[in-house]
Coordinates of C-alpha atoms in Angstrom, one line a residue:
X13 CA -220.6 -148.4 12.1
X14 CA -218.1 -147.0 14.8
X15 CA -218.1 -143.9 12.7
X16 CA -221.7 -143.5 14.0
X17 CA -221.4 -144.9 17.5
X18 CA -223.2 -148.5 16.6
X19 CA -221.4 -150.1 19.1
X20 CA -221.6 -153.5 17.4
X21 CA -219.4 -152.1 14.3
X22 CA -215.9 -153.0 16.7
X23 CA -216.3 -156.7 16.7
X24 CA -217.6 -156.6 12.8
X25 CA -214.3 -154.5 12.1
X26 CA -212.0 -156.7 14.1
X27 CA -213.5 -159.7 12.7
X28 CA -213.7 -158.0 8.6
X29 CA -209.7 -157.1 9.4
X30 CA -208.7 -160.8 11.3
X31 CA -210.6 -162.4 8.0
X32 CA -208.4 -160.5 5.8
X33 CA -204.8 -160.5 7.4
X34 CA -205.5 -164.7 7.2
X35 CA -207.0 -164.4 3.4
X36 CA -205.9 -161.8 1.8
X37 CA -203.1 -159.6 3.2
X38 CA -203.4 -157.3 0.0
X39 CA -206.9 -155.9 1.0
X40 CA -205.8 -156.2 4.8
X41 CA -202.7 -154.1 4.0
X42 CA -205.2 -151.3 3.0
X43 CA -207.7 -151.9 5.1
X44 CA -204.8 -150.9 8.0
X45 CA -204.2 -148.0 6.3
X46 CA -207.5 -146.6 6.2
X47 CA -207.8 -147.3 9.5
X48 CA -204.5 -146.0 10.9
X49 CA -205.5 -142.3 8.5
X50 CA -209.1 -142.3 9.9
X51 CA -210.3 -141.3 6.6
X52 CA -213.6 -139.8 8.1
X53 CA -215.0 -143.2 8.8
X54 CA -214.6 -142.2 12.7
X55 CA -213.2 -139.7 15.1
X56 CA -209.8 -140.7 17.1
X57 CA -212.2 -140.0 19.9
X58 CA -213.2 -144.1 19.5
X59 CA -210.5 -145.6 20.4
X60 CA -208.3 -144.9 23.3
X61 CA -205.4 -144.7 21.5
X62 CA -204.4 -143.6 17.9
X63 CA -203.7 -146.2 15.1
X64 CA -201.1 -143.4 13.9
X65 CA -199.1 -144.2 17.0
X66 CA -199.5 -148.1 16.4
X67 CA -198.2 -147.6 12.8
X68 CA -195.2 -145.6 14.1
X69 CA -194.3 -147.8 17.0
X70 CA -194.9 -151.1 14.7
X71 CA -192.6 -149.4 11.9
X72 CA -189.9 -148.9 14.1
X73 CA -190.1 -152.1 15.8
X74 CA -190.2 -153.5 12.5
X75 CA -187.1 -151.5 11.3
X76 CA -185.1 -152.5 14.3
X77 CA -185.7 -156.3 14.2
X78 CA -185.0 -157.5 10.5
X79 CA -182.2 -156.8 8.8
X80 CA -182.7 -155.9 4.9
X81 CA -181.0 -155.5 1.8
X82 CA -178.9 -152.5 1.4
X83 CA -181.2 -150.4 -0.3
X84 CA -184.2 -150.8 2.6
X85 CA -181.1 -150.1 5.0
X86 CA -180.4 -147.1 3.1
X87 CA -184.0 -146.0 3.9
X88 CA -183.9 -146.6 7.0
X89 CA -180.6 -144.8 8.2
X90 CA -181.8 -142.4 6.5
X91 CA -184.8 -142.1 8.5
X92 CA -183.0 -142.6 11.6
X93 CA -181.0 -139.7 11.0
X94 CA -184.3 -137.7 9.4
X95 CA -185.5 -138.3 12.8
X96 CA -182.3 -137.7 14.6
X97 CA -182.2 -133.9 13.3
X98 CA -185.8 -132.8 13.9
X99 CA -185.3 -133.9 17.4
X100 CA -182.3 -131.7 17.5
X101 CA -183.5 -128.8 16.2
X102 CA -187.2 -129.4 18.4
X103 CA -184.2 -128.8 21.4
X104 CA -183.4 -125.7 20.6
X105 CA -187.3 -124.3 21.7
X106 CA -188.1 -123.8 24.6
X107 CA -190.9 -125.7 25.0
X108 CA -190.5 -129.2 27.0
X109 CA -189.8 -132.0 24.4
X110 CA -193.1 -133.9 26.2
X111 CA -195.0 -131.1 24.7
X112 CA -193.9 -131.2 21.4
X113 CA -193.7 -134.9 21.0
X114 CA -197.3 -134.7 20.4
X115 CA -196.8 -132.7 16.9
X116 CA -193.5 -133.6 16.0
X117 CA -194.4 -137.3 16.1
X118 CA -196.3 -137.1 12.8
X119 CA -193.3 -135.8 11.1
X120 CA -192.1 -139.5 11.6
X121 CA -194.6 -141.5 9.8
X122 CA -192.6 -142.4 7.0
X123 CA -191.5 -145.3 9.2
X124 CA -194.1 -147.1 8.9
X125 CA -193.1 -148.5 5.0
X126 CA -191.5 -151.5 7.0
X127 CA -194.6 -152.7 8.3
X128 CA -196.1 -154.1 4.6
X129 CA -192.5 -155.6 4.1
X130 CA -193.0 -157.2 7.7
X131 CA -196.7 -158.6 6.1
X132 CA -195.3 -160.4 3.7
X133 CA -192.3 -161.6 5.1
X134 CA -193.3 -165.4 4.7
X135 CA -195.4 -165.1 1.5
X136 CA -194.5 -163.3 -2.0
X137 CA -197.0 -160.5 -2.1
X138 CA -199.4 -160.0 -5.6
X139 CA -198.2 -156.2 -5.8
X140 CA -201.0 -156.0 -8.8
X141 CA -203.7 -157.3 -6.0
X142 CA -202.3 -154.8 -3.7
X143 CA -202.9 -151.9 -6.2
X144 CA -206.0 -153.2 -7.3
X145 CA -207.6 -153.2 -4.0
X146 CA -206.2 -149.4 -3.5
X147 CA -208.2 -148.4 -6.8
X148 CA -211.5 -150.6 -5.5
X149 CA -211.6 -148.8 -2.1
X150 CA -210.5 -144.7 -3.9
X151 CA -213.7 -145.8 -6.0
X152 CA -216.0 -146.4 -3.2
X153 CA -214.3 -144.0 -1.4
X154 CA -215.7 -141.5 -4.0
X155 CA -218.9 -143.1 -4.4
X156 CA -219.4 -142.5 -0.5
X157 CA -219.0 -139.1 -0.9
X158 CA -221.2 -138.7 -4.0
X159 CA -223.9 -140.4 -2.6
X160 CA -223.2 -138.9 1.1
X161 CA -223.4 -135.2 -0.8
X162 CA -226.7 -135.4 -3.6
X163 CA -228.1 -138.1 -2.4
X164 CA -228.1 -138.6 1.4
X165 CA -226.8 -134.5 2.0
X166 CA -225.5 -134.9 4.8
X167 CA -223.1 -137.4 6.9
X168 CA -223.6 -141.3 7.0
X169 CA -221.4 -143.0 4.3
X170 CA -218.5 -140.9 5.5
X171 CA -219.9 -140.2 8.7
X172 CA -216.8 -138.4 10.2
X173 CA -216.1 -136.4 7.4
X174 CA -216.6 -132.6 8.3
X175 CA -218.8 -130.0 5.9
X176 CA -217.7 -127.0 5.1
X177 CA -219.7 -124.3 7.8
X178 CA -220.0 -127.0 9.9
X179 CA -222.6 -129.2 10.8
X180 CA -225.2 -128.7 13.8
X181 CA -224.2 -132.3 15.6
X182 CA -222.5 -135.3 14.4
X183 CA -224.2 -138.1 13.1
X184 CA -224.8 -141.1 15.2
X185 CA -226.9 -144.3 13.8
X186 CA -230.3 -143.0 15.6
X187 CA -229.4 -139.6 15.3
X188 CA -228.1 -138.8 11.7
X189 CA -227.2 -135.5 9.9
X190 CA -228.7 -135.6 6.4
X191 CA -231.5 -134.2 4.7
X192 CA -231.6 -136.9 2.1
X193 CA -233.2 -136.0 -1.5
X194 CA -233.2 -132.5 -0.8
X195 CA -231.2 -129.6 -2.5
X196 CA -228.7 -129.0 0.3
X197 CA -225.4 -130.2 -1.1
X198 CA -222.9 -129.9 1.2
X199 CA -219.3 -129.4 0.8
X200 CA -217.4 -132.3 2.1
X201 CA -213.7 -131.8 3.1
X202 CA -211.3 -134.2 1.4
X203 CA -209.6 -136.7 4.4
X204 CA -212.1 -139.9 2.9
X205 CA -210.4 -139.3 -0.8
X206 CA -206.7 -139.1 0.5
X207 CA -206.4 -142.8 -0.6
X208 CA -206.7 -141.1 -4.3
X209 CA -203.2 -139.6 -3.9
X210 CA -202.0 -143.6 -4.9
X211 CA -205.6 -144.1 -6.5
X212 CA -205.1 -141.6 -9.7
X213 CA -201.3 -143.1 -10.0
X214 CA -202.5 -146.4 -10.3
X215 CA -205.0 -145.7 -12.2
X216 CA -203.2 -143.2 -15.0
X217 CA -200.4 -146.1 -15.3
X218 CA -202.6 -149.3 -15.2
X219 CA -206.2 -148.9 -16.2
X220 CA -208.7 -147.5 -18.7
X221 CA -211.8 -146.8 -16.5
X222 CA -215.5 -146.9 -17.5
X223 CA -217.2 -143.9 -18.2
X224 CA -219.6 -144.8 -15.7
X225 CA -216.6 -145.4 -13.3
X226 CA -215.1 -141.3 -14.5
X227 CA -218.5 -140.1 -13.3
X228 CA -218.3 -141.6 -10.1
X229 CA -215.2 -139.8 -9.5
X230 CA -216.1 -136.7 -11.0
X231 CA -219.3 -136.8 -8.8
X232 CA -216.9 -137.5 -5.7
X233 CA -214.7 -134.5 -6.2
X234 CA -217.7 -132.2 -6.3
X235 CA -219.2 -133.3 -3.3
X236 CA -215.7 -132.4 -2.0
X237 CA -215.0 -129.3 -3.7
X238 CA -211.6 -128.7 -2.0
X239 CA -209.3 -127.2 -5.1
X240 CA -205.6 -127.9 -3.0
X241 CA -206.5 -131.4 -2.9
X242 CA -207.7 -132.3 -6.2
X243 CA -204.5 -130.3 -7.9
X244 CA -202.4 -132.7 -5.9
X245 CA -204.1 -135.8 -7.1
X246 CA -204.7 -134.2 -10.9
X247 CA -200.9 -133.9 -10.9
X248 CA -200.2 -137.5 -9.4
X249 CA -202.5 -138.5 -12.1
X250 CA -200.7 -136.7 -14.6
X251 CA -197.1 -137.9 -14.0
X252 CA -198.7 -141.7 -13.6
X253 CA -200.3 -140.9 -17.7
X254 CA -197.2 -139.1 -18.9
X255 CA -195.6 -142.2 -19.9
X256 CA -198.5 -143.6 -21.8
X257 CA -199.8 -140.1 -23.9
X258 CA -198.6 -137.4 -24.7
X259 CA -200.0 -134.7 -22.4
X260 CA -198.5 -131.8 -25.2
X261 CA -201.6 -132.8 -27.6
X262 CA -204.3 -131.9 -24.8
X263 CA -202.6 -128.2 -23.4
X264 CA -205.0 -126.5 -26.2
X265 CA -208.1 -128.7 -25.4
X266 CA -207.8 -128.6 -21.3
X267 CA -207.1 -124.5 -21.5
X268 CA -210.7 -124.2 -23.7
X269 CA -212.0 -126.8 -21.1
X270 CA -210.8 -125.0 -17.9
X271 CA -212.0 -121.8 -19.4
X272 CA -215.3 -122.8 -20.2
X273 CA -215.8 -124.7 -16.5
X274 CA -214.3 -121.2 -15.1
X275 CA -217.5 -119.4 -16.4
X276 CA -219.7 -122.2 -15.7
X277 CA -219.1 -122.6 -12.0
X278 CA -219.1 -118.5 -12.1
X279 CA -222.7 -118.6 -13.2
X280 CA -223.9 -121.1 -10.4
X281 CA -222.2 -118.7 -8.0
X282 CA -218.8 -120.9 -8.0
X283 CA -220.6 -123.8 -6.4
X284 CA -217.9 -125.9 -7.7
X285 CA -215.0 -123.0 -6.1
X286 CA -213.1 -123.4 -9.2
X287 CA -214.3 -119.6 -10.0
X288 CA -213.5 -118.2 -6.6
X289 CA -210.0 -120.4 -7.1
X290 CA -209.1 -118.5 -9.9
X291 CA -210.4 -114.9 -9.2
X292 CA -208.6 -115.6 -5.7
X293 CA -205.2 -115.4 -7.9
X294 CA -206.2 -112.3 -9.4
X295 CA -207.4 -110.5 -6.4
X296 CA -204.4 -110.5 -4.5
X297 CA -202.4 -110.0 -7.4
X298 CA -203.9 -106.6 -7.2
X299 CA -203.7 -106.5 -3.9
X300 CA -199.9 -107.3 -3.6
X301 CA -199.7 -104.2 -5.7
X302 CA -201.7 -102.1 -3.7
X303 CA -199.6 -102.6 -1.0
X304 CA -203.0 -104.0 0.9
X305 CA -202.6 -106.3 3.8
X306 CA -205.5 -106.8 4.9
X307 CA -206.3 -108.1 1.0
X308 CA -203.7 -110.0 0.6
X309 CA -204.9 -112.0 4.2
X310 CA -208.1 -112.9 2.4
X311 CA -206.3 -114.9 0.1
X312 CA -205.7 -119.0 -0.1
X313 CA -210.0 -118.8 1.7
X314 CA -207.9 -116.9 4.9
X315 CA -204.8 -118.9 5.0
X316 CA -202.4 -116.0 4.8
X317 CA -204.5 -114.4 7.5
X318 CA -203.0 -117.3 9.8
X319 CA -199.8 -116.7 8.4
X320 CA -198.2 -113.4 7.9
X321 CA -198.6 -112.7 11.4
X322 CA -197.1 -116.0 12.6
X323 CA -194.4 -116.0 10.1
X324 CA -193.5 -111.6 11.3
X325 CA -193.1 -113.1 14.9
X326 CA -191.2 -115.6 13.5
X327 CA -188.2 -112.8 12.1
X328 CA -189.0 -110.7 15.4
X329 CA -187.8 -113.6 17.8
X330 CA -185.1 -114.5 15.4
X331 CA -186.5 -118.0 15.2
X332 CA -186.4 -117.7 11.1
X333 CA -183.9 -120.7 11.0
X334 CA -185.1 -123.0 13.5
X335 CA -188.5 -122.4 14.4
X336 CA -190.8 -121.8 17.2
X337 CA -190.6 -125.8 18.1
X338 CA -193.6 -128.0 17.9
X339 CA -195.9 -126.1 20.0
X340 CA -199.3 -127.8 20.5
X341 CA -202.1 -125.6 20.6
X342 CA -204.0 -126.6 23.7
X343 CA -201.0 -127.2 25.8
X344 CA -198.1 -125.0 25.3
X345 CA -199.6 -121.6 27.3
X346 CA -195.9 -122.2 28.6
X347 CA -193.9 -119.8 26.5
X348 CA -196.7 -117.2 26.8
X349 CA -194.3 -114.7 25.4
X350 CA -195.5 -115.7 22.0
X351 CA -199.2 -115.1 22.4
X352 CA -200.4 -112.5 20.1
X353 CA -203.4 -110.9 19.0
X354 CA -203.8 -111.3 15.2
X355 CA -205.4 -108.0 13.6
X356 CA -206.1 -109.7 10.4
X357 CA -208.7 -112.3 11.3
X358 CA -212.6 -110.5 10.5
X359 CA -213.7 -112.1 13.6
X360 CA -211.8 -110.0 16.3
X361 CA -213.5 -111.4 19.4
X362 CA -211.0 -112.7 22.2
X363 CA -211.2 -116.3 22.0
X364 CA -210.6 -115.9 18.0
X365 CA -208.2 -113.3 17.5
X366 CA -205.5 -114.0 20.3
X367 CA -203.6 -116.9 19.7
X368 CA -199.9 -118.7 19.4
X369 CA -197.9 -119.2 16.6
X370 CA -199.4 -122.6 15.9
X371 CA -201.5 -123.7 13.2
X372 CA -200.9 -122.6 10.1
X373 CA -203.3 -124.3 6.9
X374 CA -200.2 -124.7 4.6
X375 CA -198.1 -127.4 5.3
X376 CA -194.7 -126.1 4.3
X377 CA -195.1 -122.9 6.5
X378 CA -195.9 -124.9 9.2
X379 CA -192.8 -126.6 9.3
X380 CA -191.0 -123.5 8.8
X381 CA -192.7 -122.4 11.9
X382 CA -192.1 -125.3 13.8
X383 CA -188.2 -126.3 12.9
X384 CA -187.8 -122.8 10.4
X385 CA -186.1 -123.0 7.2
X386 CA -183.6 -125.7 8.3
X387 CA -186.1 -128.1 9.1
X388 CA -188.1 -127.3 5.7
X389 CA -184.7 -128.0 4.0
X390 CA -183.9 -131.7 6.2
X391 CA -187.6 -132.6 5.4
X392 CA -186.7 -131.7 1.7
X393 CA -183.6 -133.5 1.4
X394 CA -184.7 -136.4 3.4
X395 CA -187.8 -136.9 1.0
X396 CA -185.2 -136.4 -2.0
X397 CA -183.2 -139.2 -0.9
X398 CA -186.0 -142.0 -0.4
X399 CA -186.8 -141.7 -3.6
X400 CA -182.9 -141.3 -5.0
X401 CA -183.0 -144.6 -2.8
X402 CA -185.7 -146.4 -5.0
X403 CA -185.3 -144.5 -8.3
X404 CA -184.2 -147.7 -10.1
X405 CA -187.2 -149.9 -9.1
X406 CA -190.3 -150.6 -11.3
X407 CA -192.6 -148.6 -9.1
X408 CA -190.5 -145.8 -8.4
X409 CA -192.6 -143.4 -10.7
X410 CA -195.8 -144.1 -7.7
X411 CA -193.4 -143.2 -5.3
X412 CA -192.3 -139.8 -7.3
X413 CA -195.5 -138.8 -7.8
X414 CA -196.9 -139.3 -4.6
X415 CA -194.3 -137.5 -2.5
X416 CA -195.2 -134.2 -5.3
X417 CA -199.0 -134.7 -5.3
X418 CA -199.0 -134.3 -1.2
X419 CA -196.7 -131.1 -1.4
X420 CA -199.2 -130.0 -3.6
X421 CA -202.2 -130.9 -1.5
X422 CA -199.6 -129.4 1.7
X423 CA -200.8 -126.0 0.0
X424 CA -204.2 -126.5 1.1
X425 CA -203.1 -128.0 5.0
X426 CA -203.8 -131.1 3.6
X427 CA -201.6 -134.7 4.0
X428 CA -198.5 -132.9 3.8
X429 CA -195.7 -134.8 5.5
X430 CA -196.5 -133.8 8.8
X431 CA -199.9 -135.3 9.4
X432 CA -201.3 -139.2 10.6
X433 CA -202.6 -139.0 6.7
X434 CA -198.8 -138.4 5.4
X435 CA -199.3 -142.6 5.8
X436 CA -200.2 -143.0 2.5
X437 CA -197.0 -141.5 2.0
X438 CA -195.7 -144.8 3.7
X439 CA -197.4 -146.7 1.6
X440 CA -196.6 -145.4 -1.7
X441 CA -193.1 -146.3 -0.5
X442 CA -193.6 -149.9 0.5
X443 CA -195.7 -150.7 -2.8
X444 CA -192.3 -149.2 -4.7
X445 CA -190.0 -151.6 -2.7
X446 CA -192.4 -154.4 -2.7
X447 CA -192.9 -154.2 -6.7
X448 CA -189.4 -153.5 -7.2
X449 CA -188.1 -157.2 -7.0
X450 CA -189.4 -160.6 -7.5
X451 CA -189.4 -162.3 -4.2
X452 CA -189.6 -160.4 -0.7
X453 CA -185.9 -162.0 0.5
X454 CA -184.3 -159.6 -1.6
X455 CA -185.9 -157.2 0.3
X456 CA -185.5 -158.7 3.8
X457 CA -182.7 -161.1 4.6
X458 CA -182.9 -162.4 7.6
X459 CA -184.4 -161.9 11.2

């Protein structure tokens, strides 16, 4: 409802989450975190502030106030200090740190793991609940977007949600976007089904769905169609099952599989994109040995047309180690010495083709351009440590196989570890610590 502007949907929300943090905290816990990721429900333009910001304040203030067993300190100094260097290296730019704050805050979200600890601090959470209500809303979550793109076409389950092409306005409750039981399927971009990146882990390690239930999600992921994405929650899904089949007796089977869906989505035109995945691959194989640039920018649906420019200022200025800083697109006209005009987009009109180094759709070169190869390698470590920090809990496979899936979906500009969706991220974490050990005090000792 505040997805489509119905203004009464703000004291149904408040009410649905105040109902929950008294009832149940399990569903409240993700209820938050849908909220704080947006999840295409609504724009960040409905509230005036962001519930990223509240997560990463309230995980701070959270770390700062209790004091918890040595393995949650461990996290957290390590954080601190995760924190500590990216400032440092954000100093060396030259843009001001009030600029880049805006970016580099993102980078910072891991924080928040402290605030499902803080939830249960005077109750012993039901860490099955918890996971059970993660795998209820990734369901419906799918559902939405099945019945958003075959049924409704268009935007009103997931009204925020943006199609692929774009969409001539966005949907409000007497003004929606859809052209329901019609043949206009549109492609649905992924932010709704993030929740699946701890979704297809619990549900690999814990469940045996219906085959109604695999349809649903089936359905879901072709009314997304975004290939980065589901690779990163195929392979969560795959470490989560590793344990319980071996994955050896299916390489033969999923090859014929794969091949025959290759030449099935070829012959619908690659509705599906696995087609124009794959022949992507091959292109600019032939490209790279071809020597041609401007082939090898087509590839990854454009990415590398954003990128090899960026990433050939990036050795010009001599920035290769520590980035250009976190330089926010619609503020930082500041160091204007880094505007360019990139030859490699098709549309060469002024507004499109100049730009700075900013935005780049792949993740891990965006941090390179932001705090260079350095920064890539603290984020690396860092993340290497959390889980060295956990490895010896119960959960710490979910943990594991979350922090791969989302530098898998990174590929794609999607999560990553630099977004307000890297929360999940969070999460993932907090559900390790919190099924780790029995009672909560041997997570938290005192205030």
């Amino acid at each position: 409802m505040i997805g489509l502007h119905f203004l009464p949907g703000y004291p149904v929300a408040l009410f649905i989450l105040a109902d929950r943090f008294l009832r149940c905290r399990e569903e409240f816990t993700v209820q938050l975190f849908i909220l704080a990721t947006v999840s295409g429900m609504y724009t960040e333009a409905a509230f005036p502030f962001k519930w990223c910001d509240v997560m990463l304040l309230g995980g701070a203030v959270a770390a700062a106030l209790f004091r918890y067993s040595p393995n949650v300190k461990h996290l957290i100094t390590a954080t601190a200090l995760f924190i500590l260097a990216v400032m440092l290296i954000a100093t060396l730019s030259d843009e001001p740190m009030i600029v880049q704050i805006r970016l580099m805050r993102y980078y910072f979200l891991i924080i928040a793991f402290t605030i499902p600890l803080i939830l249960f601090l005077h109750r012993r959470p039901d860490v099955d609940l918890l996971m059970r209500y993660i795998l209820i809303y990734s369901l419906s979550m799918s559902a939405f977007y099945f019945i958003d793109g075959f049924i409704l076409c268009g935007d009103v389950l997931v009204p925020c949600t943006p199609t692929a092409g774009g969409t001539p306005h966005n949907s409000v409750w007497n003004d929606l976007f859809w052209a329901p039981l019609t043949t206009y399927f549109p492609r649905k971009w992924p932010a709704g089904l993030f929740i699946w990146v701890i979704g297809a882990w619990i549900v690999a390690a814990r469940y045996r769905l219906r085959p109604m239930l695999w349809i649903i999600i089936i359905a879901g992921a072709i009314a997304c169609r975004t290939m980065t994405f589901l690779a990163g929650v195929v392979a969560v899904y795959l470490i989560g099952i590793s344990p319980r089949v071996n994955l050896r007796r299916y390489i033969i089977p999923a090859a014929i599989g794969l091949f025959a869906l290759y030449h099935l989505d070829a012959s619908t035109g690659s509705f599906m994109r696995v087609a124009s995945t794959v022949d992507q691959f091959i292109e600019v194989k032939d490209a790279l040995e071809t020597d041609d640039i401007a082939a090898v920018a087509d590839f990854g649906s454009g990415r590398m047309a954003q990128a090899i420019p960026k990433l050939l200022l990036l050795v010009e200025q001599q920035c290769v180690f520590t980035g250009f800083g976190f330089i926010h697109p619609s503020e930082s006209a500041i160091n204007t010495g880094l505007l360019y005009k990139n030859d490699l987009y098709h549309d060469q009109s002024a507004d499109n083709s100049l730009e700075m180094p900013t935005v780049v759709e792949v993740t891990q070169l965006q941090t390179v351009l932001q705090i260079g190869v350095i920064g890539l390698l603290v984020q690396s470590v860092f993340f290497f440590l959390t889980w060295y920090f956990v490895r010896d809990y119960r959960l710490s496979g979910l943990y594991l196989a979350v922090i791969i899936g989302v530098s898998v979906t990174g590929l794609g500009g999607f999560i990553g570890f630099i977004f307000p969706a890297s929360l999940w991220v969070a999460l993932a974490l907090a559900i390790t610590l919190l099924g780790g050990k029995n009672t909560l005090t041997n997570l938290i000792t005192r205030s």
